[in-house]
Structure formats: C-alpha cells, structure tokens
mmCIF file of C-alpha atoms in Angstrom:
data_model
loop_
_atom_site.group_PDB
_atom_site.id
_atom_site.type_symbol
_atom_site.label_atom_id
_atom_site.label_comp_id
_atom_site.label_asym_id
_atom_site.label_seq_id
_atom_site.Cartn_x
_atom_site.Cartn_y
_atom_site.Cartn_z
ATOM 1 C CA MET A 74 -199.772 -68.412 94.675
ATOM 2 C CA HIS A 75 -199.590 -71.998 95.388
ATOM 3 C CA PRO A 76 -200.204 -73.098 99.026
ATOM 4 C CA CYS A 77 -198.673 -76.243 100.394
ATOM 5 C CA LYS A 78 -200.507 -78.579 102.823
ATOM 6 C CA GLN A 79 -198.500 -77.046 105.722
ATOM 7 C CA GLY A 80 -199.871 -73.618 105.054
ATOM 8 C CA CYS A 81 -196.551 -72.222 103.594
ATOM 9 C CA ILE A 82 -196.644 -70.331 100.464
ATOM 10 C CA ILE A 83 -194.548 -71.239 97.281
ATOM 11 C CA ARG A 84 -194.270 -68.166 95.267
ATOM 12 C CA GLN A 85 -194.210 -68.814 91.567
ATOM 13 C CA THR A 86 -190.639 -68.182 90.337
ATOM 14 C CA ASN A 87 -191.791 -66.738 86.939
ATOM 15 C CA ALA A 88 -193.036 -63.659 88.964
ATOM 16 C CA PHE A 89 -189.488 -63.157 90.329
ATOM 17 C CA PRO A 90 -187.216 -60.546 88.402
ATOM 18 C CA LEU A 91 -184.867 -63.099 87.166
ATOM 19 C CA VAL A 92 -181.912 -60.874 86.666
ATOM 20 C CA SER A 93 -181.687 -59.654 90.334
ATOM 21 C CA PRO A 94 -178.447 -59.848 92.330
ATOM 22 C CA ALA A 95 -177.350 -62.954 93.686
ATOM 23 C CA GLY A 96 -178.295 -62.179 97.250
ATOM 24 C CA ALA A 97 -181.675 -61.251 96.414
ATOM 25 C CA ASP A 98 -182.152 -64.528 94.264
ATOM 26 C CA ALA A 99 -180.913 -66.534 97.291
ATOM 27 C CA GLN A 100 -183.306 -64.778 99.526
ATOM 28 C CA ARG A 101 -186.299 -65.336 97.426
ATOM 29 C CA LEU A 102 -185.547 -69.010 97.404
ATOM 30 C CA CYS A 103 -185.440 -69.148 101.155
ATOM 31 C CA SER A 104 -189.230 -69.548 101.485
ATOM 32 C CA LEU A 105 -189.249 -72.339 99.137
ATOM 33 C CA THR A 106 -186.403 -74.028 101.124
ATOM 34 C CA LEU A 107 -188.423 -73.748 104.237
ATOM 35 C CA CYS A 108 -191.664 -75.012 102.483
ATOM 36 C CA ARG A 109 -189.809 -78.088 100.959
ATOM 37 C CA ALA A 110 -188.304 -78.896 104.467
ATOM 38 C CA ARG A 111 -191.747 -78.820 106.001
ATOM 39 C CA ALA A 112 -193.515 -80.663 103.144
ATOM 40 C CA GLY A 113 -190.729 -83.407 102.689
ATOM 41 C CA ALA A 114 -188.753 -84.049 99.584
ATOM 42 C CA THR A 115 -190.466 -87.221 98.929
ATOM 43 C CA GLN A 116 -193.775 -85.555 97.637
ATOM 44 C CA PRO A 117 -193.471 -85.595 93.949
ATOM 45 C CA ASP A 118 -195.634 -82.475 93.314
ATOM 46 C CA VAL A 119 -193.615 -80.312 95.858
ATOM 47 C CA GLU A 120 -190.198 -81.593 94.473
ATOM 48 C CA HIS A 121 -191.161 -80.779 90.876
ATOM 49 C CA ASP A 122 -192.238 -77.203 91.937
ATOM 50 C CA TRP A 123 -189.042 -76.830 93.990
ATOM 51 C CA ILE A 124 -186.583 -77.844 91.465
ATOM 52 C CA GLY A 125 -188.408 -76.163 88.666
ATOM 53 C CA SER A 126 -188.289 -72.872 90.621
ATOM 54 C CA ILE A 127 -184.481 -73.151 91.209
ATOM 55 C CA LEU A 128 -183.896 -73.781 87.423
ATOM 56 C CA ARG A 129 -186.030 -70.821 86.420
ATOM 57 C CA VAL A 130 -184.090 -68.576 88.636
ATOM 58 C CA LEU A 131 -180.678 -70.046 87.421
ATOM 59 C CA LEU A 132 -181.535 -69.610 83.777
ATOM 60 C CA GLY A 133 -182.497 -65.947 84.372
ATOM 61 C CA LEU A 134 -179.273 -65.084 85.917
ATOM 62 C CA LYS A 135 -177.127 -62.138 84.037
ATOM 63 C CA VAL A 136 -174.064 -63.582 82.248
ATOM 64 C CA PRO A 137 -171.451 -61.407 84.053
ATOM 65 C CA SER A 138 -172.559 -62.571 87.473
ATOM 66 C CA GLN A 139 -173.632 -66.257 86.705
ATOM 67 C CA ALA A 140 -170.975 -68.035 88.581
ATOM 68 C CA TYR A 141 -171.213 -66.022 91.860
ATOM 69 C CA SER A 142 -174.851 -66.038 91.673
ATOM 70 C CA LEU A 143 -175.202 -69.691 90.974
ATOM 71 C CA TYR A 144 -172.805 -70.605 93.849
ATOM 72 C CA ALA A 145 -174.726 -68.405 96.203
ATOM 73 C CA ILE A 146 -178.084 -69.791 95.292
ATOM 74 C CA LEU A 147 -176.866 -73.483 95.459
ATOM 75 C CA ASP A 148 -175.016 -72.844 98.808
ATOM 76 C CA GLU A 149 -178.179 -71.326 100.387
ATOM 77 C CA THR A 150 -180.572 -73.941 98.748
ATOM 78 C CA PHE A 151 -178.417 -77.144 99.397
ATOM 79 C CA PRO A 152 -176.433 -76.523 102.466
ATOM 80 C CA ASN A 153 -175.958 -80.393 102.956
ATOM 81 C CA GLY A 154 -175.582 -81.161 99.262
ATOM 82 C CA PRO A 155 -178.304 -81.805 96.622
ATOM 83 C CA GLY A 156 -178.182 -85.455 96.488
ATOM 84 C CA PRO A 157 -177.393 -87.577 93.206
ATOM 85 C CA ARG A 158 -180.893 -87.538 91.904
ATOM 86 C CA THR A 159 -181.371 -83.829 92.200
ATOM 87 C CA SER A 160 -177.850 -83.206 90.914
ATOM 88 C CA THR A 161 -178.844 -85.188 87.754
ATOM 89 C CA LEU A 162 -182.043 -83.244 87.458
ATOM 90 C CA ILE A 163 -180.384 -79.881 87.751
ATOM 91 C CA LEU A 164 -177.493 -80.628 85.296
ATOM 92 C CA SER A 165 -179.657 -82.331 82.662
ATOM 93 C CA ARG A 166 -182.380 -79.648 82.789
ATOM 94 C CA LEU A 167 -179.730 -76.841 82.196
ATOM 95 C CA ALA A 168 -178.174 -78.833 79.471
ATOM 96 C CA LYS A 169 -181.490 -79.178 77.656
ATOM 97 C CA GLU A 170 -181.672 -75.322 77.709
ATOM 98 C CA HIS A 171 -178.171 -75.275 76.099
ATOM 99 C CA ALA A 172 -177.080 -73.245 79.081
ATOM 100 C CA LEU A 173 -173.449 -74.505 78.863
ATOM 101 C CA ASP A 174 -171.813 -71.927 81.114
ATOM 102 C CA LEU A 175 -174.374 -72.561 83.840
ATOM 103 C CA VAL A 176 -173.997 -76.243 83.553
ATOM 104 C CA LEU A 177 -170.226 -75.885 83.910
ATOM 105 C CA PHE A 178 -170.503 -73.619 86.857
ATOM 106 C CA ALA A 179 -172.942 -76.052 88.429
ATOM 107 C CA LEU A 180 -170.461 -78.953 87.869
ATOM 108 C CA SER A 181 -167.564 -76.912 89.462
ATOM 109 C CA TRP A 182 -169.727 -76.218 92.400
ATOM 110 C CA HIS A 183 -170.291 -79.916 93.123
ATOM 111 C CA LYS A 184 -166.501 -80.446 92.763
ATOM 112 C CA MET A 185 -165.691 -77.518 95.048
ATOM 113 C CA HIS A 186 -167.917 -78.964 97.792
ATOM 114 C CA LEU A 187 -166.551 -82.650 97.050
ATOM 115 C CA TYR A 188 -170.162 -83.789 96.318
ATOM 116 C CA GLU A 189 -170.383 -86.994 94.628
ATOM 117 C CA LEU A 190 -170.481 -87.115 90.871
ATOM 118 C CA ASN A 191 -171.221 -90.100 88.720
ATOM 119 C CA SER A 192 -171.158 -90.780 84.944
ATOM 120 C CA TYR A 193 -174.719 -89.671 84.482
ATOM 121 C CA HIS A 194 -173.849 -86.099 85.907
ATOM 122 C CA HIS A 195 -170.884 -85.945 83.432
ATOM 123 C CA SER A 196 -173.031 -87.102 80.728
ATOM 124 C CA ALA A 197 -175.463 -84.127 81.002
ATOM 125 C CA VAL A 198 -172.585 -81.700 80.833
ATOM 126 C CA ILE A 199 -171.007 -83.339 77.952
ATOM 127 C CA ASP A 200 -174.409 -83.557 76.099
ATOM 128 C CA ALA A 201 -174.587 -79.674 76.687
ATOM 129 C CA CYS A 202 -171.181 -79.369 74.885
ATOM 130 C CA ALA A 203 -172.320 -81.439 72.112
ATOM 131 C CA LYS A 204 -175.316 -79.257 71.622
ATOM 132 C CA THR A 205 -173.127 -76.123 71.441
ATOM 133 C CA SER A 206 -170.403 -77.737 69.372
ATOM 134 C CA ARG A 207 -167.701 -77.460 72.188
ATOM 135 C CA TRP A 208 -165.898 -80.522 71.362
ATOM 136 C CA MET A 209 -162.696 -79.586 73.132
ATOM 137 C CA LYS A 210 -164.626 -78.968 76.360
ATOM 138 C CA ALA A 211 -166.449 -82.343 75.992
ATOM 139 C CA LEU A 212 -163.035 -84.157 75.583
ATOM 140 C CA HIS A 213 -161.584 -82.296 78.552
ATOM 141 C CA LEU A 214 -164.517 -83.525 80.678
ATOM 142 C CA VAL A 215 -163.995 -87.129 79.573
ATOM 143 C CA SER A 216 -160.180 -86.762 80.406
ATOM 144 C CA ALA A 217 -161.275 -85.331 83.842
ATOM 145 C CA MET A 218 -163.705 -88.145 84.465
ATOM 146 C CA GLU A 219 -160.782 -90.634 84.152
ATOM 147 C CA GLN A 220 -158.419 -88.516 86.512
ATOM 148 C CA SER A 221 -161.447 -88.495 88.985
ATOM 149 C CA LYS A 222 -161.740 -92.155 88.683
ATOM 150 C CA VAL A 223 -165.281 -91.835 87.347
ATOM 151 C CA GLN A 224 -165.939 -94.781 85.165
ATOM 152 C CA SER A 225 -166.650 -93.958 81.510
ATOM 153 C CA ARG A 226 -169.820 -95.233 80.071
ATOM 154 C CA ASN A 227 -171.759 -95.142 76.891
ATOM 155 C CA VAL A 228 -173.794 -92.178 78.373
ATOM 156 C CA THR A 229 -170.660 -90.133 78.554
ATOM 157 C CA LEU A 230 -168.678 -91.158 75.488
ATOM 158 C CA SER A 231 -171.739 -91.161 73.018
ATOM 159 C CA PRO A 232 -172.380 -87.433 73.675
ATOM 160 C CA ALA A 233 -168.601 -86.713 73.296
ATOM 161 C CA ILE A 234 -168.555 -88.367 69.875
ATOM 162 C CA SER A 235 -171.659 -86.216 69.072
ATOM 163 C CA ALA A 236 -169.681 -83.094 70.111
ATOM 164 C CA CYS A 237 -166.974 -84.008 67.787
ATOM 165 C CA GLU A 238 -169.519 -84.680 64.933
ATOM 166 C CA ARG A 239 -171.072 -81.260 65.155
ATOM 167 C CA SER A 240 -167.630 -79.695 64.994
ATOM 168 C CA CYS A 241 -166.354 -81.892 62.063
ATOM 169 C CA GLU A 242 -163.625 -83.530 64.297
ATOM 170 C CA TRP A 243 -163.760 -86.968 62.661
ATOM 171 C CA GLU A 244 -160.517 -88.114 63.971
ATOM 172 C CA LYS A 245 -161.401 -87.365 67.552
ATOM 173 C CA ALA A 246 -164.733 -89.082 67.083
ATOM 174 C CA LEU A 247 -162.982 -92.219 65.765
ATOM 175 C CA GLN A 248 -160.634 -92.101 68.706
ATOM 176 C CA LEU A 249 -163.511 -92.196 71.115
ATOM 177 C CA LEU A 250 -165.344 -94.946 69.224
ATOM 178 C CA SER A 251 -162.068 -97.061 69.390
ATOM 179 C CA GLU A 252 -161.773 -96.349 73.130
ATOM 180 C CA MET A 253 -165.305 -97.620 73.721
ATOM 181 C CA ALA A 254 -164.460 -100.694 71.858
ATOM 182 C CA GLN A 255 -161.332 -101.242 73.855
ATOM 183 C CA LYS A 256 -163.314 -100.743 77.142
ATOM 184 C CA LYS A 257 -165.855 -103.214 75.840
ATOM 185 C CA LEU A 258 -168.515 -100.719 76.182
ATOM 186 C CA GLU A 259 -171.667 -101.466 74.078
ATOM 187 C CA LEU A 260 -171.691 -99.631 70.773
ATOM 188 C CA ASP A 261 -175.152 -98.667 69.883
ATOM 189 C CA THR A 262 -176.874 -97.034 66.603
ATOM 190 C CA ILE A 263 -176.633 -93.490 68.002
ATOM 191 C CA THR A 264 -172.905 -93.846 68.663
ATOM 192 C CA PHE A 265 -172.179 -95.356 65.240
ATOM 193 C CA ASN A 266 -174.453 -92.519 63.624
ATOM 194 C CA ALA A 267 -172.449 -89.766 65.109
ATOM 195 C CA ALA A 268 -169.257 -91.231 64.041
ATOM 196 C CA ILE A 269 -170.561 -91.715 60.508
ATOM 197 C CA SER A 270 -171.861 -88.305 60.333
ATOM 198 C CA ALA A 271 -168.642 -86.838 61.492
ATOM 199 C CA CYS A 272 -166.781 -88.563 58.704
ATOM 200 C CA GLU A 273 -169.566 -87.510 56.261
ATOM 201 C CA LYS A 274 -169.189 -83.715 57.158
ATOM 202 C CA CYS A 275 -165.557 -83.880 56.636
ATOM 203 C CA GLY A 276 -165.554 -85.567 53.265
ATOM 204 C CA GLU A 277 -164.143 -88.924 54.645
ATOM 205 C CA TRP A 278 -166.473 -91.080 52.624
ATOM 206 C CA GLU A 279 -164.325 -94.398 52.827
ATOM 207 C CA ARG A 280 -164.213 -94.133 56.599
ATOM 208 C CA ALA A 281 -167.982 -93.262 56.699
ATOM 209 C CA PHE A 282 -168.526 -96.370 54.558
ATOM 210 C CA HIS A 283 -166.318 -98.604 56.669
ATOM 211 C CA LEU A 284 -168.191 -97.649 59.720
ATOM 212 C CA PHE A 285 -171.491 -98.173 58.077
ATOM 213 C CA THR A 286 -170.604 -101.747 56.911
ATOM 214 C CA GLY A 287 -169.008 -102.356 60.373
ATOM 215 C CA MET A 288 -172.343 -101.855 61.956
ATOM 216 C CA GLU A 289 -173.591 -105.143 60.605
ATOM 217 C CA HIS A 290 -170.478 -106.913 61.823
ATOM 218 C CA SER A 291 -170.879 -105.392 65.376
ATOM 219 C CA LYS A 292 -174.434 -106.577 65.324
ATOM 220 C CA VAL A 293 -175.666 -102.907 65.716
ATOM 221 C CA GLU A 294 -179.039 -102.102 63.988
ATOM 222 C CA SER A 295 -178.848 -99.571 61.227
ATOM 223 C CA SER A 296 -181.366 -96.679 61.217
ATOM 224 C CA ALA A 297 -182.525 -94.265 58.417
ATOM 225 C CA ILE A 298 -179.866 -91.745 59.936
ATOM 226 C CA SER A 299 -177.068 -94.344 59.425
ATOM 227 C CA PHE A 300 -178.090 -94.858 55.725
ATOM 228 C CA SER A 301 -178.668 -91.222 55.129
ATOM 229 C CA ALA A 302 -175.123 -90.254 56.320
ATOM 230 C CA ALA A 303 -173.431 -93.078 54.478
ATOM 231 C CA ILE A 304 -175.279 -92.267 51.204
ATOM 232 C CA SER A 305 -174.535 -88.624 51.576
ATOM 233 C CA ALA A 306 -170.810 -89.269 52.341
ATOM 234 C CA CYS A 307 -170.344 -91.381 49.154
ATOM 235 C CA GLY A 308 -172.323 -88.994 47.132
ATOM 236 C CA LYS A 309 -170.191 -86.006 48.021
ATOM 237 C CA ASP A 310 -167.119 -87.827 46.629
ATOM 238 C CA SER A 311 -168.719 -88.735 43.342
ATOM 239 C CA GLU A 312 -169.250 -92.305 44.602
ATOM 240 C CA TRP A 313 -172.800 -92.019 43.471
ATOM 241 C CA ARG A 314 -173.080 -95.890 42.413
ATOM 242 C CA ARG A 315 -171.967 -96.844 45.880
ATOM 243 C CA SER A 316 -174.603 -94.430 47.318
ATOM 244 C CA LEU A 317 -177.259 -96.158 45.277
ATOM 245 C CA GLN A 318 -176.085 -99.592 46.491
ATOM 246 C CA ILE A 319 -176.463 -98.300 50.179
ATOM 247 C CA PHE A 320 -179.941 -96.996 49.309
ATOM 248 C CA ASP A 321 -180.940 -100.158 47.642
ATOM 249 C CA GLN A 322 -179.989 -102.031 50.858
ATOM 250 C CA MET A 323 -182.637 -100.273 53.025
ATOM 251 C CA GLY A 324 -185.284 -102.376 51.738
ATOM 252 C CA HIS A 325 -183.362 -105.566 52.541
ATOM 253 C CA ALA A 326 -182.632 -104.204 56.030
ATOM 254 C CA LYS A 327 -186.335 -103.306 56.414
ATOM 255 C CA VAL A 328 -185.557 -99.679 57.174
ATOM 256 C CA LYS A 329 -187.988 -97.256 55.901
ATOM 257 C CA SER A 330 -186.659 -94.633 53.546
ATOM 258 C CA ASN A 331 -187.701 -91.024 54.567
ATOM 259 C CA THR A 332 -187.236 -87.643 52.955
ATOM 260 C CA ILE A 333 -183.579 -87.238 53.975
ATOM 261 C CA THR A 334 -182.526 -90.596 52.603
ATOM 262 C CA PHE A 335 -184.252 -89.937 49.376
ATOM 263 C CA ASN A 336 -182.725 -86.484 49.239
ATOM 264 C CA ALA A 337 -179.229 -87.876 49.824
ATOM 265 C CA ALA A 338 -179.692 -90.377 46.964
ATOM 266 C CA ILE A 339 -180.935 -87.770 44.590
ATOM 267 C CA SER A 340 -178.043 -85.464 45.527
ATOM 268 C CA ALA A 341 -175.580 -88.218 44.824
ATOM 269 C CA CYS A 342 -177.015 -88.765 41.319
ATOM 270 C CA GLU A 343 -177.130 -85.080 40.663
ATOM 271 C CA ARG A 344 -173.424 -84.674 41.593
ATOM 272 C CA GLY A 345 -172.496 -87.791 39.359
ATOM 273 C CA GLY A 346 -174.433 -86.373 36.411
ATOM 274 C CA ALA A 347 -176.953 -89.295 36.405
ATOM 275 C CA TRP A 348 -180.105 -87.473 35.689
ATOM 276 C CA LYS A 349 -182.100 -90.503 34.715
ATOM 277 C CA THR A 350 -181.448 -92.166 38.009
ATOM 278 C CA ALA A 351 -182.263 -88.951 39.902
ATOM 279 C CA LEU A 352 -185.561 -88.757 38.171
ATOM 280 C CA GLN A 353 -186.357 -92.347 38.839
ATOM 281 C CA ILE A 354 -185.616 -91.886 42.632
ATOM 282 C CA PHE A 355 -187.684 -88.720 42.619
ATOM 283 C CA SER A 356 -190.653 -90.774 41.000
ATOM 284 C CA GLN A 357 -190.194 -93.577 43.556
ATOM 285 C CA MET A 358 -190.229 -90.937 46.341
ATOM 286 C CA GLN A 359 -193.741 -89.820 45.155
ATOM 287 C CA HIS A 360 -194.866 -93.370 44.531
ATOM 288 C CA SER A 361 -193.809 -94.373 48.134
ATOM 289 C CA LYS A 362 -195.932 -91.269 49.404
ATOM 290 C CA VAL A 363 -192.783 -89.981 50.874
ATOM 291 C CA ASP A 364 -193.012 -86.078 51.247
ATOM 292 C CA PHE A 365 -190.595 -84.196 49.106
ATOM 293 C CA ASP A 366 -189.273 -80.718 50.009
ATOM 294 C CA THR A 367 -187.640 -77.865 48.226
ATOM 295 C CA PHE A 368 -184.327 -79.692 48.366
ATOM 296 C CA SER A 369 -185.825 -82.705 46.648
ATOM 297 C CA LEU A 370 -187.257 -80.503 43.763
ATOM 298 C CA SER A 371 -184.138 -78.249 43.360
ATOM 299 C CA THR A 372 -181.756 -81.291 43.157
ATOM 300 C CA THR A 373 -183.815 -83.277 40.791
ATOM 301 C CA ILE A 374 -184.304 -80.182 38.566
ATOM 302 C CA SER A 375 -180.628 -79.365 38.742
ATOM 303 C CA ALA A 376 -179.846 -82.958 37.739
ATOM 304 C CA CYS A 377 -182.143 -82.676 34.622
ATOM 305 C CA GLU A 378 -180.948 -79.323 33.722
ATOM 306 C CA LYS A 379 -177.224 -80.504 33.708
ATOM 307 C CA GLY A 380 -178.365 -83.261 31.500
ATOM 308 C CA GLY A 381 -179.994 -80.782 29.046
ATOM 309 C CA GLU A 382 -183.510 -82.316 29.682
ATOM 310 C CA TRP A 383 -185.459 -79.125 29.865
ATOM 311 C CA GLN A 384 -188.677 -80.937 29.292
ATOM 312 C CA LYS A 385 -187.949 -83.157 32.396
ATOM 313 C CA VAL A 386 -187.223 -80.060 34.364
ATOM 314 C CA LEU A 387 -190.734 -78.689 33.653
ATOM 315 C CA GLN A 388 -192.286 -81.968 34.323
ATOM 316 C CA VAL A 389 -190.623 -82.104 37.799
ATOM 317 C CA PHE A 390 -191.583 -78.413 38.442
ATOM 318 C CA SER A 391 -195.279 -79.244 37.654
ATOM 319 C CA ALA A 392 -195.325 -81.668 40.673
ATOM 320 C CA ILE A 393 -195.359 -78.631 42.975
ATOM 321 C CA ALA A 394 -198.925 -77.856 42.211
ATOM 322 C CA ARG A 395 -200.047 -81.197 43.805
ATOM 323 C CA THR A 396 -198.240 -80.343 47.233
ATOM 324 C CA ASN A 397 -197.975 -77.573 49.733
ATOM 325 C CA VAL A 398 -194.206 -77.180 48.876
ATOM 326 C CA GLN A 399 -193.045 -73.520 48.386
ATOM 327 C CA PRO A 400 -190.498 -73.477 45.601
ATOM 328 C CA ASP A 401 -187.455 -71.263 46.346
ATOM 329 C CA ILE A 402 -185.087 -69.070 44.219
ATOM 330 C CA PHE A 403 -183.000 -72.023 43.294
ATOM 331 C CA VAL A 404 -185.977 -74.146 41.953
ATOM 332 C CA PHE A 405 -187.312 -71.067 39.958
ATOM 333 C CA ASN A 406 -183.799 -70.378 38.503
ATOM 334 C CA ALA A 407 -183.271 -73.922 37.365
ATOM 335 C CA ALA A 408 -186.859 -74.087 35.713
ATOM 336 C CA ILE A 409 -186.380 -70.761 33.947
ATOM 337 C CA SER A 410 -182.911 -71.896 32.790
ATOM 338 C CA ALA A 411 -184.598 -74.955 31.328
ATOM 339 C CA CYS A 412 -187.048 -72.770 29.469
ATOM 340 C CA GLY A 413 -184.166 -70.966 27.877
ATOM 341 C CA MET A 414 -182.707 -74.406 26.676
ATOM 342 C CA GLY A 415 -186.212 -75.168 24.996
ATOM 343 C CA LEU A 416 -186.813 -71.597 23.688
ATOM 344 C CA GLU A 417 -189.906 -71.545 25.912
ATOM 345 C CA TRP A 418 -189.693 -67.734 26.445
ATOM 346 C CA VAL A 419 -193.433 -67.526 27.244
ATOM 347 C CA ARG A 420 -193.189 -70.078 30.112
ATOM 348 C CA ALA A 421 -190.099 -68.387 31.366
ATOM 349 C CA LEU A 422 -192.003 -65.049 31.739
ATOM 350 C CA GLN A 423 -194.811 -66.933 33.283
ATOM 351 C CA LEU A 424 -192.549 -68.431 35.977
ATOM 352 C CA LEU A 425 -191.105 -64.952 36.547
ATOM 353 C CA ASP A 426 -194.457 -63.692 37.194
ATOM 354 C CA LEU A 427 -195.378 -66.694 39.463
ATOM 355 C CA MET A 428 -192.167 -65.769 41.442
ATOM 356 C CA ALA A 429 -193.474 -62.369 42.082
ATOM 357 C CA HIS A 430 -196.890 -63.859 43.334
ATOM 358 C CA SER A 431 -195.161 -66.212 45.493
ATOM 359 C CA LEU A 432 -193.064 -63.428 47.158
ATOM 360 C CA VAL A 433 -189.799 -65.061 46.060
ATOM 361 C CA GLU A 434 -187.215 -62.325 45.630
ATOM 362 C CA LEU A 435 -185.769 -62.056 42.188
ATOM 363 C CA ASP A 436 -182.082 -62.185 41.616
ATOM 364 C CA THR A 437 -179.517 -61.536 38.831
ATOM 365 C CA ILE A 438 -179.385 -65.240 37.827
ATOM 366 C CA THR A 439 -183.194 -65.272 37.503
ATOM 367 C CA CYS A 440 -183.407 -62.305 35.294
ATOM 368 C CA ASN A 441 -180.549 -63.364 33.102
ATOM 369 C CA ALA A 442 -182.022 -66.777 32.574
ATOM 370 C CA THR A 443 -185.246 -65.172 31.525
ATOM 371 C CA ALA A 444 -183.417 -62.717 29.235
ATOM 372 C CA LEU A 445 -181.608 -65.540 27.747
ATOM 373 C CA ALA A 446 -184.715 -67.336 27.006
ATOM 374 C CA CYS A 447 -186.201 -64.285 25.216
ATOM 375 C CA GLU A 448 -182.971 -63.586 23.409
ATOM 376 C CA ARG A 449 -182.795 -67.207 22.070
ATOM 377 C CA SER A 450 -186.340 -66.824 20.630
ATOM 378 C CA ALA A 451 -185.517 -63.302 19.107
ATOM 379 C CA GLU A 452 -187.951 -61.801 21.511
ATOM 380 C CA TRP A 453 -185.884 -58.569 21.740
ATOM 381 C CA GLU A 454 -188.709 -56.347 23.270
ATOM 382 C CA LYS A 455 -189.284 -58.868 26.056
ATOM 383 C CA ALA A 456 -185.621 -58.953 26.774
ATOM 384 C CA LEU A 457 -185.215 -55.341 27.072
ATOM 385 C CA LEU A 458 -188.448 -55.227 29.148
ATOM 386 C CA LEU A 459 -186.442 -57.280 31.760
ATOM 387 C CA PHE A 460 -183.974 -54.323 32.159
ATOM 388 C CA ALA A 461 -186.966 -52.229 33.633
ATOM 389 C CA VAL A 462 -187.998 -55.177 35.839
ATOM 390 C CA MET A 463 -184.374 -55.535 37.173
ATOM 391 C CA ALA A 464 -184.258 -51.753 37.907
ATOM 392 C CA GLN A 465 -187.810 -51.838 39.574
ATOM 393 C CA ASN A 466 -186.657 -54.656 41.886
ATOM 394 C CA LYS A 467 -183.246 -53.260 42.379
ATOM 395 C CA VAL A 468 -181.555 -56.305 40.872
ATOM 396 C CA GLN A 469 -178.002 -55.877 40.070
ATOM 397 C CA ARG A 470 -177.172 -56.068 36.187
ATOM 398 C CA ASN A 471 -173.829 -57.566 34.929
ATOM 399 C CA VAL A 472 -172.217 -58.403 31.650
ATOM 400 C CA THR A 473 -174.404 -61.337 30.819
ATOM 401 C CA THR A 474 -177.495 -59.195 31.322
ATOM 402 C CA PHE A 475 -176.292 -56.577 28.798
ATOM 403 C CA GLY A 476 -175.041 -59.267 26.391
ATOM 404 C CA SER A 477 -178.461 -60.958 26.250
ATOM 405 C CA GLY A 478 -180.027 -57.539 25.582
ATOM 406 C CA ILE A 479 -177.626 -56.800 22.835
ATOM 407 C CA ALA A 480 -177.824 -60.115 21.209
ATOM 408 C CA ALA A 481 -181.790 -59.991 21.370
ATOM 409 C CA CYS A 482 -181.732 -56.625 19.519
ATOM 410 C CA GLU A 483 -179.309 -57.871 16.927
ATOM 411 C CA LYS A 484 -181.653 -60.880 16.297
ATOM 412 C CA GLY A 485 -184.569 -58.622 16.073
ATOM 413 C CA GLY A 486 -182.790 -56.442 13.547
ATOM 414 C CA GLU A 487 -182.814 -53.459 15.912
#
C-alpha cells in the first residue's frame, strides 16, 4: 500500500491479477485515476507510480484479448487524451519490453481518437519492430508517417534501418540510408553501423566496405562496431588481406580494438588460410590484455590445424589454463585432431579425459579424432577401448570409427 498526500490509496499493480478481463483491469485503474487527478500530474513520484502501474497491467494482458483490453484501459484512464509526453513514455516502455503487438495496438488507439502523434512516437514503435525483426512493419510505419505528414527524422529512419539489418534486408537498408541523405538528415555512427551490418550479414562485402569508407567522407566517426562489421564482411568473402588493412586502421583512427574486432580479424585469416597471421593477432590480443573467448580459441586453433601446425594448436590450447574461458566441443575437437597429426595419442586421451571432467559432451568427431591418433601410433588396444567409451556415452559410430579400429588392429598385428 502506498498512500498519497491526499489520503487516497495507490494499490500496487503487481498485486493485481494481470490476466483479468478488460473491464476488471479498467476498474482497478479507476482508483489510480482518481488519485492522480487529486495529486496532480506535475508531481514526479505520483506520475512515475501512475504510468508504471498502467504499463504493468498492459504487459500482463492475455494475447487473445489484448486489443480490446488495451482500448478499454486507455479509454478509461485517458478520457481526454494522454498528452505527448505520456504517449512517448507508454510507447517507448512497451517497445523496450519487446511487446510489439501492444505497441501497435497503442499506436492504433492514438490514431483512432485522432490524438497527436509525432516522430518520436513512431520511433518507439519502429524500434520495437527492429528488436523483433519485423522489417516490413517498420517500413510500413515509415510510409504511414509520410502519408500522415509526420516528418521523418533520424529517430525514425535509423531504427527502420536496424530492422532491415536484423532481417538481412540490405537493399531496403541502403534505400533508407539514401532517403536520409536526400532529405539532408544527419547520418550518424549508429545509422551507418546498421547499414554496414545489413550488408555484412548478406555477404555484400563490397557494399559494406564502400559504406565503411564513406563514413570518413561523410565526417561520421567510426566505432568498434563499424570496424568489426567491415572486417567480418570482407573476411567472409576471402578478402582477408582487406580485412587486415581495416583492422590496422583502428590504431590510426584511435578506436580501441575489442574482443569482437579481434575475433573478426582472426576469422578472416582462418578463412583465408593465413594461420601465421591468425596466430599473430591472437598473440596481439593477449598482449593488449583484451579478453579472448571460446570463439577466439576455436578460430585460431582451426587456422593452425588447417595449416598442419599441430604444435601451434596445442600451444594455443595451453593458453586456456591462464584464463576462465571454458573450451567447447569445437576447441577440444580441433586440439585432439592436432594430436592425431603429431602422433600425440597420449595427449589426445588426456584431452578426452579433460572433456569428461569439464562436462563437455563427447560426439562422433571427438571420438574419431582420438581413435585416429591412437591408430596412427599403432595403439590398437586404446583405439578399441574408444568403442566402449562411445557405447557408454551413447555416441554414434560411423564408417570412420570402424575404419580407425580396423587399421589400428592391422598395425598391431591383430
């Protein structure tokens, strides 16, 4: 219970059954309506409790009756309209909760009553579309704004580009970016980042690179996200040298590299077969005291494994002991495969045992790689032992598994 200065009682909305019918929800808010009227909307503490209570009720509505319930609650609560500030608060808070259907219902309620809507109101709704990857709805809202003669601004078009980026609609993202330029709207870092990421996700590395270089021409400051997206875009299309050029530019641009940018550069090298450079960047990452993660490890190890550098693989793997990073199945598999290349069957079995203690589930690739390491070292008994391990852990055996077992027995004269 929370008494206001006038003696009214504002009941805490989290005590309400949030899935009740529309009429009951509206009735429960009546006491809040009365209290707000008496206390005055200008008092910040009352305003906060008031709007927060409404939002908690709206977010708890059952999906089948959301539209009807929301209309009833808003009609009861705001008989003369909510006002621009309150509208912005309601729409933006619902958007942050990713409650897209509720946001759209709230927007339609405003339109139905001909209440004033501005670009900030539409921005909140378009932002909700972006967070739920509803790019078509975002573009529809942008079009509806123009028809309603609501001026498009950065706050509306930037979230629309983000919606396209999340849905891999790079062409639509570039169209919106072009529209912003034609309207002479300010293009900022976030806008460019969304457009670059859209091209990167769709494999359009040339367009991503063009946008990245265009940031400097437009006098827009590049961020770590800008660099990461551009590096990743070029790396995915085997343009690993170009990726490294972009990576090297970060120092000149005084943009600090982070885990994501380092990972993008290592991944580009791994795809391009440049294991030495991948290893150098991984070492640079450690020297720069940038935290590496499982992806950093698995990608660097994969690069060295592809280059046949099994000793380097184990060297990278040993770095795990100095961190809190938990290796995953991909890291273990690559390390065990490297042991097979170097006839390090003892170490392969040790890694297999470490996987069990780390609660990393074995798979067919893991066991086959270990069996191959034993087979190449003529350790037929150990290779056959893996059959029992696979059966015990319910790991599927395939042609490679049996082939390694047979080859091990032949080498052992069995």
